[in-house]
XYZ file of C-alpha atoms in Angstrom:
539
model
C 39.048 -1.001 -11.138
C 37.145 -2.758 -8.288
C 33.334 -1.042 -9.369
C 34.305 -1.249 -13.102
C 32.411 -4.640 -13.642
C 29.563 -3.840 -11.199
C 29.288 -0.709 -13.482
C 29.829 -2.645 -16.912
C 27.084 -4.788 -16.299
C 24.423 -2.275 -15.250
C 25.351 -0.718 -18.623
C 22.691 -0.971 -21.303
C 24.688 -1.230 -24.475
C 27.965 -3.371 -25.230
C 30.501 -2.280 -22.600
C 34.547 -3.511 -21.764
C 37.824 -2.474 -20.434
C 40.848 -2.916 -22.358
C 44.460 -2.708 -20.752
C 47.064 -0.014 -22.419
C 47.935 -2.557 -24.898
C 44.166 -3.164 -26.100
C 43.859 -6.304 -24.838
C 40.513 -7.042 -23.629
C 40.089 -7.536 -19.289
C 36.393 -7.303 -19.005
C 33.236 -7.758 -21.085
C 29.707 -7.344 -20.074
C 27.106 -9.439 -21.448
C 26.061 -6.932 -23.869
C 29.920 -7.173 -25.630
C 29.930 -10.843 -25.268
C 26.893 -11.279 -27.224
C 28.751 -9.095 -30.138
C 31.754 -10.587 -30.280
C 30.074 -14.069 -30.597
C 28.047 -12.805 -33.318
C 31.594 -11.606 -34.910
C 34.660 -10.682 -33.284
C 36.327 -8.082 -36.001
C 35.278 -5.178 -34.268
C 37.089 -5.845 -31.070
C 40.003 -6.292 -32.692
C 39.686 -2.912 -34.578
C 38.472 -1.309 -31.160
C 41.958 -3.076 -29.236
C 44.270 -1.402 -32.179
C 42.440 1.915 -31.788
C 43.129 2.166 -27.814
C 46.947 0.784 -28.139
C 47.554 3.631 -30.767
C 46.454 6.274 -27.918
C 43.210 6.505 -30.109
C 40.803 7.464 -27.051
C 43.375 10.899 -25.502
C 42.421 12.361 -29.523
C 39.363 10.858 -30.112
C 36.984 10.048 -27.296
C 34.454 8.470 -29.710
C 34.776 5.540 -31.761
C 32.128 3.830 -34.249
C 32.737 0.384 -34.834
C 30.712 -1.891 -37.278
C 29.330 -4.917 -35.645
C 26.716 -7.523 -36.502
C 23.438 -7.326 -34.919
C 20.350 -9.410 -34.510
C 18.880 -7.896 -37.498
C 21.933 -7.697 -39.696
C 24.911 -5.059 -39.796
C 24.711 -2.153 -36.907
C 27.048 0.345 -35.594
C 28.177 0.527 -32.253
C 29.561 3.901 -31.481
C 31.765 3.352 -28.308
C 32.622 6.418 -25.505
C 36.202 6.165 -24.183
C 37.346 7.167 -20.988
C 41.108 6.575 -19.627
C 41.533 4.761 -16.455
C 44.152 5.647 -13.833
C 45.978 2.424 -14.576
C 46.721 3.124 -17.976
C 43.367 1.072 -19.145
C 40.467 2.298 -21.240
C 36.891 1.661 -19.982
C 34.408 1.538 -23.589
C 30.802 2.061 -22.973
C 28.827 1.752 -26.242
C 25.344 2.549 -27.711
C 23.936 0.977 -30.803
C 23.264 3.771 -33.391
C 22.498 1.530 -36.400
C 19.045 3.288 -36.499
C 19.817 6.982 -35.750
C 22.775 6.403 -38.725
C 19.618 4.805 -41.181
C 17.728 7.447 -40.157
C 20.376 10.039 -41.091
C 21.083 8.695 -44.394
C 17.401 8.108 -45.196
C 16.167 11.621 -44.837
C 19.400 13.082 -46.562
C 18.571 10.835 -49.563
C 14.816 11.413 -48.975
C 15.788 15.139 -49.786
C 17.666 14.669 -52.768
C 15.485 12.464 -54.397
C 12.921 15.351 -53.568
C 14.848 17.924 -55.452
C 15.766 15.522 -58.422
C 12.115 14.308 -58.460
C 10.916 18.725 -58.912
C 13.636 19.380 -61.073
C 12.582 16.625 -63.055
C 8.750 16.918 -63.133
C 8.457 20.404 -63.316
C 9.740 23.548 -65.297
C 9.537 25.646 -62.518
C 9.395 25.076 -58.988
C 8.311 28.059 -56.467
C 7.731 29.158 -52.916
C 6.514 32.643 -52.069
C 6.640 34.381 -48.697
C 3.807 36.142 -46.544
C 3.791 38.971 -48.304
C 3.220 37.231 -51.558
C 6.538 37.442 -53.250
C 8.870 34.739 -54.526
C 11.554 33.709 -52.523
C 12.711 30.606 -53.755
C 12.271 30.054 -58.007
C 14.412 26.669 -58.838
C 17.606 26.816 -61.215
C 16.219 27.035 -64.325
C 13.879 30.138 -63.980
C 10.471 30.373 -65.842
C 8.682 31.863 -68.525
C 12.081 33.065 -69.633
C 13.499 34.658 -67.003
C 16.279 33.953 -64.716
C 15.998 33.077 -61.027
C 17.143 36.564 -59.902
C 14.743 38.142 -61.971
C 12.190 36.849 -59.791
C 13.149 36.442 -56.343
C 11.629 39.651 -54.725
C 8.964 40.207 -57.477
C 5.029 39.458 -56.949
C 3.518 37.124 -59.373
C 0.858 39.240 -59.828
C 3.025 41.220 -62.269
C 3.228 38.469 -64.688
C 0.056 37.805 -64.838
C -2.330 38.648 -67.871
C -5.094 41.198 -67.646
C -7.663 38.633 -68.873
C -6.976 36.243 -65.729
C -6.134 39.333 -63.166
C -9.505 38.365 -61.496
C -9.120 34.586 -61.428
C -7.629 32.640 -58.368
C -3.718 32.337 -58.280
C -1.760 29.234 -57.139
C 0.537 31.708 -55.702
C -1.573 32.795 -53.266
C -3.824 29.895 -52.887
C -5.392 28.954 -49.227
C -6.097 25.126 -49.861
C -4.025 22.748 -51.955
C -4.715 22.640 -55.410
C -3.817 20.466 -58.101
C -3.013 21.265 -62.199
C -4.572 24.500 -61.728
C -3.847 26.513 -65.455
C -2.189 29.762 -64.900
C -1.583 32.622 -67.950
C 1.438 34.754 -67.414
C 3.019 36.987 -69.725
C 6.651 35.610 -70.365
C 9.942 37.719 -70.814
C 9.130 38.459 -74.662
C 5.637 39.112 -74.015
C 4.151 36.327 -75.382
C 1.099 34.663 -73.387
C 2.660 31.524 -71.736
C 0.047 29.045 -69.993
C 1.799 26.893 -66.739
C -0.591 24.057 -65.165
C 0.257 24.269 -61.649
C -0.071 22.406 -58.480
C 0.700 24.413 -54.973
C -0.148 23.584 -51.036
C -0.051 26.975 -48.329
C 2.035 27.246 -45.987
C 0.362 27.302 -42.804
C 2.247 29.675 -39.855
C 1.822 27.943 -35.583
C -0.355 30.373 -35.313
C -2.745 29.213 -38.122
C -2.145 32.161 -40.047
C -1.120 31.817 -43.939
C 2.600 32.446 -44.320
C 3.043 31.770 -47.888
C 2.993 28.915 -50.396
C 4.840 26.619 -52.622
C 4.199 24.508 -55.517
C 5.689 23.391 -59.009
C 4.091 24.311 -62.413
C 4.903 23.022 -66.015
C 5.084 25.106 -69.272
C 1.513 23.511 -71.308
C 1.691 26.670 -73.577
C 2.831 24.954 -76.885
C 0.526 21.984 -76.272
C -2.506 24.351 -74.919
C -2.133 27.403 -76.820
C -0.860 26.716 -80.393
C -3.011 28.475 -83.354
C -5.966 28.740 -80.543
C -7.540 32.136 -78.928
C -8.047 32.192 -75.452
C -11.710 31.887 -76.488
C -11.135 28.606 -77.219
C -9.679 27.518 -74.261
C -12.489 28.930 -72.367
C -14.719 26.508 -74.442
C -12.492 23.457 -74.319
C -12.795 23.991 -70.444
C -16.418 24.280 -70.441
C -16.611 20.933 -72.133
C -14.135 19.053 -69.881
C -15.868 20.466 -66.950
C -19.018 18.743 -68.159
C -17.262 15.250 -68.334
C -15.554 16.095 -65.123
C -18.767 17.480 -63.263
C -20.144 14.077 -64.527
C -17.600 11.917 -63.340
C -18.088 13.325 -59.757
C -21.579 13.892 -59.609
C -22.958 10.571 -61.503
C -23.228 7.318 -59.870
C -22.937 5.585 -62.930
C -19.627 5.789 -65.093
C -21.495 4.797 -68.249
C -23.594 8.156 -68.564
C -19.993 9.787 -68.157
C -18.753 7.727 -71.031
C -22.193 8.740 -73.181
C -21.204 12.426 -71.876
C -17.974 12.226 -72.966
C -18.564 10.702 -76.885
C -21.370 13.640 -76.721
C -18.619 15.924 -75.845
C -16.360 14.527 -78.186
C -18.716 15.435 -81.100
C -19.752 18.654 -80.368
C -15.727 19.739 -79.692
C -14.343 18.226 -82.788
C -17.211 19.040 -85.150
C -17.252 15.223 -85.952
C -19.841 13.009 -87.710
C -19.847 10.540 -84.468
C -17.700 9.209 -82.012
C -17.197 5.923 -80.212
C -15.573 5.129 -76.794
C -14.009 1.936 -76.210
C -13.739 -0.167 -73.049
C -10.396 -2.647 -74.210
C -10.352 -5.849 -72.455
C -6.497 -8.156 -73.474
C -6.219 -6.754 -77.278
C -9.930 -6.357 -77.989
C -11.977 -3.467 -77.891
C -15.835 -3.733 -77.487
C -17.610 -0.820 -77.460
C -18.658 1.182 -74.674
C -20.727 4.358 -75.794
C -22.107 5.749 -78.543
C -23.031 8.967 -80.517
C -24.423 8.934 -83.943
C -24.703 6.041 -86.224
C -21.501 4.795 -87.210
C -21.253 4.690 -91.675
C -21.020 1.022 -92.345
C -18.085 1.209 -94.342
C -15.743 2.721 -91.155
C -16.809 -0.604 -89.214
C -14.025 -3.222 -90.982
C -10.950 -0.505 -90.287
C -11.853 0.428 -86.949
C -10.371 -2.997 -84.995
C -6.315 -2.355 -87.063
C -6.890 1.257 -86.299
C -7.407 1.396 -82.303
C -4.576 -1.490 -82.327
C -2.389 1.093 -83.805
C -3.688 3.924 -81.275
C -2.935 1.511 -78.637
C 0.547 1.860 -79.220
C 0.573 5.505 -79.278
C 1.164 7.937 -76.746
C -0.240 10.700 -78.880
C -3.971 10.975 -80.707
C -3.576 9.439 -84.088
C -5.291 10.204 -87.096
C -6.197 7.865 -90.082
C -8.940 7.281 -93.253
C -11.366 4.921 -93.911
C -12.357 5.796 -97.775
C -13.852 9.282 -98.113
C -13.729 9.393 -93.962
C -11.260 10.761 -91.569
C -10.860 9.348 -87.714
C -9.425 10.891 -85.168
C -8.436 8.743 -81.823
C -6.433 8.082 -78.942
C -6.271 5.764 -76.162
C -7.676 6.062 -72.408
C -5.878 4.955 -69.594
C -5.836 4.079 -65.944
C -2.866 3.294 -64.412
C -0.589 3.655 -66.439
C -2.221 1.268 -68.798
C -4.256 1.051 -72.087
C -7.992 0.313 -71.124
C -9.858 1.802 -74.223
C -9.292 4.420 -76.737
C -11.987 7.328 -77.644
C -12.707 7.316 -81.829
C -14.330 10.467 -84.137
C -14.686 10.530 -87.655
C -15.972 12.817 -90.117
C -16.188 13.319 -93.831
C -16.636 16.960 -94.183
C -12.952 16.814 -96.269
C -11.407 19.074 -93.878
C -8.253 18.099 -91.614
C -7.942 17.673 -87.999
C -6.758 20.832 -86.152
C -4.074 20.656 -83.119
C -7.089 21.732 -80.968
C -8.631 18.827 -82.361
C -6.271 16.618 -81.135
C -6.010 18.121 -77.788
C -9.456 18.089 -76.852
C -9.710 14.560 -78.131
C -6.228 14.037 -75.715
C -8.277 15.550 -72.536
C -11.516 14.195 -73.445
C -9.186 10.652 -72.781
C -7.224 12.114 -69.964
C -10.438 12.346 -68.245
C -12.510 9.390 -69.382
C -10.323 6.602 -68.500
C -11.112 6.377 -64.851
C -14.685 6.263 -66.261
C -14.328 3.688 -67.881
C -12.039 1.189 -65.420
C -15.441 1.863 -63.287
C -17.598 0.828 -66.276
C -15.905 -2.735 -66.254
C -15.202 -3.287 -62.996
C -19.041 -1.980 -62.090
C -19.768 -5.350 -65.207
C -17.106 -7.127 -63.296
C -19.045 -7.180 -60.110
C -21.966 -7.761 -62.047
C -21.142 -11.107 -63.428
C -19.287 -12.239 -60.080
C -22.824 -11.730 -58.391
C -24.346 -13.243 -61.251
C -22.750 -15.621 -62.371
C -21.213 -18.850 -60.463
C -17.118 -18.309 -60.726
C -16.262 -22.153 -61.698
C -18.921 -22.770 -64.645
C -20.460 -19.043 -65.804
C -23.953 -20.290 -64.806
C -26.050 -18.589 -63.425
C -26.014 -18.710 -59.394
C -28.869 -20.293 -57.510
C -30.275 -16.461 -56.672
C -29.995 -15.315 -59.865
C -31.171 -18.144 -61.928
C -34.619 -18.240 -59.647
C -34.774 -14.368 -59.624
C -34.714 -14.779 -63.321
C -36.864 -17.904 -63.533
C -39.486 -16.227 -61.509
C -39.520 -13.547 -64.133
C -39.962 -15.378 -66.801
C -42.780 -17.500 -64.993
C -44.856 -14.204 -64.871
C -44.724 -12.977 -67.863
C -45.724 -16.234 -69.605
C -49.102 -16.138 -69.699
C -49.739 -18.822 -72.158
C -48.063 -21.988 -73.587
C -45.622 -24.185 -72.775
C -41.985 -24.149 -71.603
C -40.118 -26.643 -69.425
C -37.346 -27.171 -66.783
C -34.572 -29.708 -66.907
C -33.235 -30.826 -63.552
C -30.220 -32.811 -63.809
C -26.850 -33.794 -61.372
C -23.868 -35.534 -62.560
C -23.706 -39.731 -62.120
C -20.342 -41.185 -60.357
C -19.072 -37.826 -60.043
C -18.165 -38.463 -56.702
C -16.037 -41.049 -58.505
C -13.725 -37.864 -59.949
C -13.287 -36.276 -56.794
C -12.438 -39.413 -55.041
C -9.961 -40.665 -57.539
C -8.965 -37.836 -59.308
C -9.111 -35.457 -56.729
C -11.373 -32.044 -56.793
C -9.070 -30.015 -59.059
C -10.330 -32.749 -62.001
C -13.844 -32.248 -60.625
C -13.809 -28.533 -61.073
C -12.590 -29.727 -64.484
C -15.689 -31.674 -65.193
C -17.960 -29.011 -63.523
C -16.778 -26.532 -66.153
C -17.167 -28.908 -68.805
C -20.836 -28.690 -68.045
C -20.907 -25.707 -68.364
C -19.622 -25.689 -71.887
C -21.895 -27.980 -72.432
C -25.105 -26.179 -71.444
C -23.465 -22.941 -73.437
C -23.657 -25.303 -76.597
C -27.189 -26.536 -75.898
C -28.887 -23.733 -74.840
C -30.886 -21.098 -77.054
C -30.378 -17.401 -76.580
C -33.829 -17.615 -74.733
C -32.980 -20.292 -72.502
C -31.458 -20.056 -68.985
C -28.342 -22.262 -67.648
C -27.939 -22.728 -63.856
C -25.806 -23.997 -61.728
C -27.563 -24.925 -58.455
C -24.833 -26.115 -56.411
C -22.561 -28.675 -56.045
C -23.325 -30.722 -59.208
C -27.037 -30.007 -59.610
C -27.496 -28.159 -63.040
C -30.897 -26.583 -64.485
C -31.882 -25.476 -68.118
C -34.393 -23.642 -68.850
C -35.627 -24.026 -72.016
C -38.277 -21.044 -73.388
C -41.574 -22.390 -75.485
C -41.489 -25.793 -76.366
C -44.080 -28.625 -75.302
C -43.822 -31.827 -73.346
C -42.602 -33.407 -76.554
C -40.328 -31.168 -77.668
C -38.490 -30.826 -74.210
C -38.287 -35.049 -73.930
C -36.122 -34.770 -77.329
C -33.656 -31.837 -75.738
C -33.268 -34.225 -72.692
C -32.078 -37.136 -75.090
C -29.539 -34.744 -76.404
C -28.542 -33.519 -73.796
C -27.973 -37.086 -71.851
C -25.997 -38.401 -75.581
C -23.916 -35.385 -75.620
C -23.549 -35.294 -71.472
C -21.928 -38.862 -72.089
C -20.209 -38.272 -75.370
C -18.295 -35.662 -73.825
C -17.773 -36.022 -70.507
C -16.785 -39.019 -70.971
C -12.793 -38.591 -71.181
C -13.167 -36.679 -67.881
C -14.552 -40.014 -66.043
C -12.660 -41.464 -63.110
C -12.613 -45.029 -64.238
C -14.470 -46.703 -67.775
C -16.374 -49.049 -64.533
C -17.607 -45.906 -63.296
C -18.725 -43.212 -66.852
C -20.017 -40.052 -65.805
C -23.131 -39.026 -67.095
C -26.333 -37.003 -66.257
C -29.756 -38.178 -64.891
C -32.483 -35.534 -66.130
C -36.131 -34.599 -64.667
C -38.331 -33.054 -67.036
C -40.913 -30.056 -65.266
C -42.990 -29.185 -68.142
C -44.749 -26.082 -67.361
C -48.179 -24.278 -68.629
C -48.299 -20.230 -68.615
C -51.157 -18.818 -66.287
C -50.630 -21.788 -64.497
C -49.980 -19.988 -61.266
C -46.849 -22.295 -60.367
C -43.623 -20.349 -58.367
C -40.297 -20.850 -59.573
C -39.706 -22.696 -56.471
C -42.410 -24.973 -56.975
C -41.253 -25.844 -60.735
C -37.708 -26.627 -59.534
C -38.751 -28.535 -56.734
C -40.825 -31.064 -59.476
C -37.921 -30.936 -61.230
C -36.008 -32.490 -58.946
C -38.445 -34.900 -58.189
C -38.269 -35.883 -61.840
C -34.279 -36.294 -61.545
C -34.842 -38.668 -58.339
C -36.956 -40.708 -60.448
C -34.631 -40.778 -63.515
C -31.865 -42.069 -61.078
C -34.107 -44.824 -59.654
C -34.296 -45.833 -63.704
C -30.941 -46.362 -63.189
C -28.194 -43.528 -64.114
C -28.283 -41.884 -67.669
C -31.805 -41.594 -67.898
C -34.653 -38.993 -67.822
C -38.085 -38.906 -66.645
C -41.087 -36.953 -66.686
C -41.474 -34.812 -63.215
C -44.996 -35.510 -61.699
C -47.982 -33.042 -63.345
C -48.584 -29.585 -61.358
C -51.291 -30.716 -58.677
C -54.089 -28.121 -58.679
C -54.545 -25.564 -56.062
């Protein structure tokens, strides 16, 4: 018993001795730090030695509390010469996580394939099935196909094409026509990886399939199905090979038409609960428009394609989606007075199925658009865009007037100071408003920075740009008013007024610089005035 502590407290884990009564004699520093973390297990390991637990069973597992939260200790007895039991333990709380984690991790695989597939498969090296899961396929029972090559089941029109059985790469919803137990022609979409042997060689391969032959197959020859793959190929060929998602959507209503035999299509992007749309083929008949909006918000809520009339007009629709959510809905219509078929509805289904990626890109490709356009507090226009833009317009006017109105924001330095900046992000996008109510559809609206604002305002003359100034200083005051940090201290604008002649020769640069000139000189009037920015000085 002399060594026992030396030896205890070289030990790693949590080690003790307990006398033949399980009364604790020793503790290392390892069981210390346990038992003042919580004691229970020491009592549990004391009653296990004074029942003779460690002569029948040398290991014990204890639960403890850990660092981290509840462990397992599992402790190694050995009896000691003086009727005493030395305890050396090892923390297993991972290995036991571990344990349970890949047993559950293999359940939930077999639950998860007998739940997303009809039939689940592995085949060996020489090609054969050695595994089919419990509920068989195409008919037959598991036993019917253990043993058997796939080949035999499959028909003589696809003899030639590629199997998932015996694929070298992994593949994903490849189709698959086998003859089932009654002879009928049964189509399984299939997914399969190959096994891969240490020496590199193939060794077999396994993968799950589902039964699309009702869905796929129903009233249509396998002619069809040749040409409904053609077309989806297209879209698919377009979505992969095309840099920009909205020639796939125009590909895809295209597509749409010629597959259906319809009198147009539409594809729609859907942004909250509108939908706006995205691509085109064939002019829509004016009297569809009004029912189109309650339509796709009923094919919204529907999982399948929908159908529907609009006076002497049939539509045909379903929704897109991209993960797992509604993001725009694909429309065709025709007035032929014949019905849709079920092929109809499943090519407008895939058509969907492979669209709505296309069109997530679509908006977030607009998306980035405005966010490098556009300034994120206000809507404006950035500073780069605005002069990129001004600069445009400055070349192609070759004659008459236009002008440029330079303005900042009086005491708005007030707002921040008082009110904080959250209220003066408040009044910055009040200007903003503000300039969307003034300005013309041929006008530009800037936001320079800070609180320096420009409007560009397309064709007018010297006088006619004084009297949008006026407005825009009345309404500046009328309504941001209420936003103002104190009635001693209104906000307000102070405008400079760049008139500009086309052919003049004057940079955008140059234009905005007068303009701000102007502005300095309005403020000097005192605040809530305008002025005239000093005449272009010829070259």
């Amino acid at each position: 018993m002399v060594a026992l502590p030396a030896l205890l407290d070289g030990w790693p884990g949590p080690g003790l001795t307990l006398d033949g009564q399980g009364r604790p004699l020793f503790l290392n520093t390892g069981a210390k730090l346990l038992v003042e973390r919580h004691d229970g297990w020491l009592a549990e390991l004391g009653r296990w030695a004074a029942s003779g637990g460690p002569l029948t069973e040398p290991h014990r597992s204890v639960p403890v509390e850990t660092g981290s939260g509840p462990g397992v200790v599992e402790f190694t007895s050995v009896l000691l010469s003086d009727g005493g039991v030395l305890c050396l333990g090892r923390e297993v709380t991972l290995e036991r996580r571990l344990r349970h984690a890949l047993t559950e991790s293999r359940q939930r695989y077999k639950d998860l394939v007998d739940i997303s597939s009809d039939f689940a498969w592995e085949v060996g090296p020489d090609g054969r099935f050695v595994f089919v899961s419990a509920a068989g396929a195409i008919g037959y029972h598991p036993d019917d196909l253990i043993g058997r090559h796939p080949s035999e089941f499959v028909l003589a029109d696809f003899a030639d094409q590629p199997l998932p059985f015996d694929t070298g790469v992994a593949i994903e919803r490849t189709e698959v026509w086998l003859r089932a137990k009654d002879g009928a022609a049964a189509c399984l979409i299939s997914s399969a990886v190959p096994l891969i042997g240490p020496q590199g060689d193939w060794i077999g391969a396994r993968g799950a399939c589902r039964d699309i032959t009702e869905a796929r197959v129903k009233g249509m020859e396998l002619a069809q199905v040749r040409l409904r793959e053609k077309y989806l190929g297209y879209i698919v060929s377009s979505t992969r090979d095309d840099v920009d998602p909205a020639k796939t959507l125009e590909i895809a209503v295209g597509v749409a038409v010629n597959a259906t035999g319809s009198a147009g299509a539409r594809l729609y992007a859907r942004t909250g609960d509108v939908f706006s749309e995205a691509a085109a083929q064939l002019p829509m008949a004016e009297d569809i428009r009004p029912d189109i909006a309650p339509f796709l918000e009923q094919v919204a809520e529907k999982v399948e394609p929908m159908t529907g009339r609009s006076g002497s007009y049939n539509m045909l629709a379903t929704r897109t989606l991209f993960r797992h959510e509604v993001n725009g809905a694909i429309l065709v219509w025709r007035n032929d007075g014949q019905d849709w078929t079920d092929e109809d509805l499943s090519m407008i289904q895939a058509i969907a199925d492979q669209v709505g990626v296309a069109v997530a890109q679509a908006r977030y490709q607009e998306r980035l658009k405005t966010l490098s356009e556009r300034d994120g507090l206000t809507g404006l226009y950035n500073r780069r865009t605005f002069m990129e833009m001004l600069e445009s317009r400055l070349d192609k006017q070759t004659g008459g007037g236009s002008a440029l109105l330079y303005f900042d924001l009086d005491n708005f330095k007030a707002v921040n100071d008082k009110l904080g900046h959250g209220a003066g992000d408040d009044v910055l996008r009040a200007v903003g408003e503000l300039l969307g109510r003034l300005a013309r559809p041929s006008d530009l609206c800037g936001r320079l920075g800070g609180d320096e604002f420009v409007l560009w305002i397309d064709r007018v003359d010297e006088e006619q740009a004084v009297a949008v100034a006026d407005r825009l200083l009345r309404e500046a005051a009328e309504f941001l008013r209420p936003l103002s940090a104190s009635p001693e201290k209104p906000l307000g604008v102070s405008v400079g007024i760049a008139c500009y002649r086309g052919g003049s020769g004057e940079l955008a640069q140059g234009l905005v610089d007068r303009g701000d000139q102007g502005m300095y000189a309005a403020k000097r009037m005192g605040k809530g005035h305008r002025a005239l920015a000093p005449a272009l000085v010829a070259g």
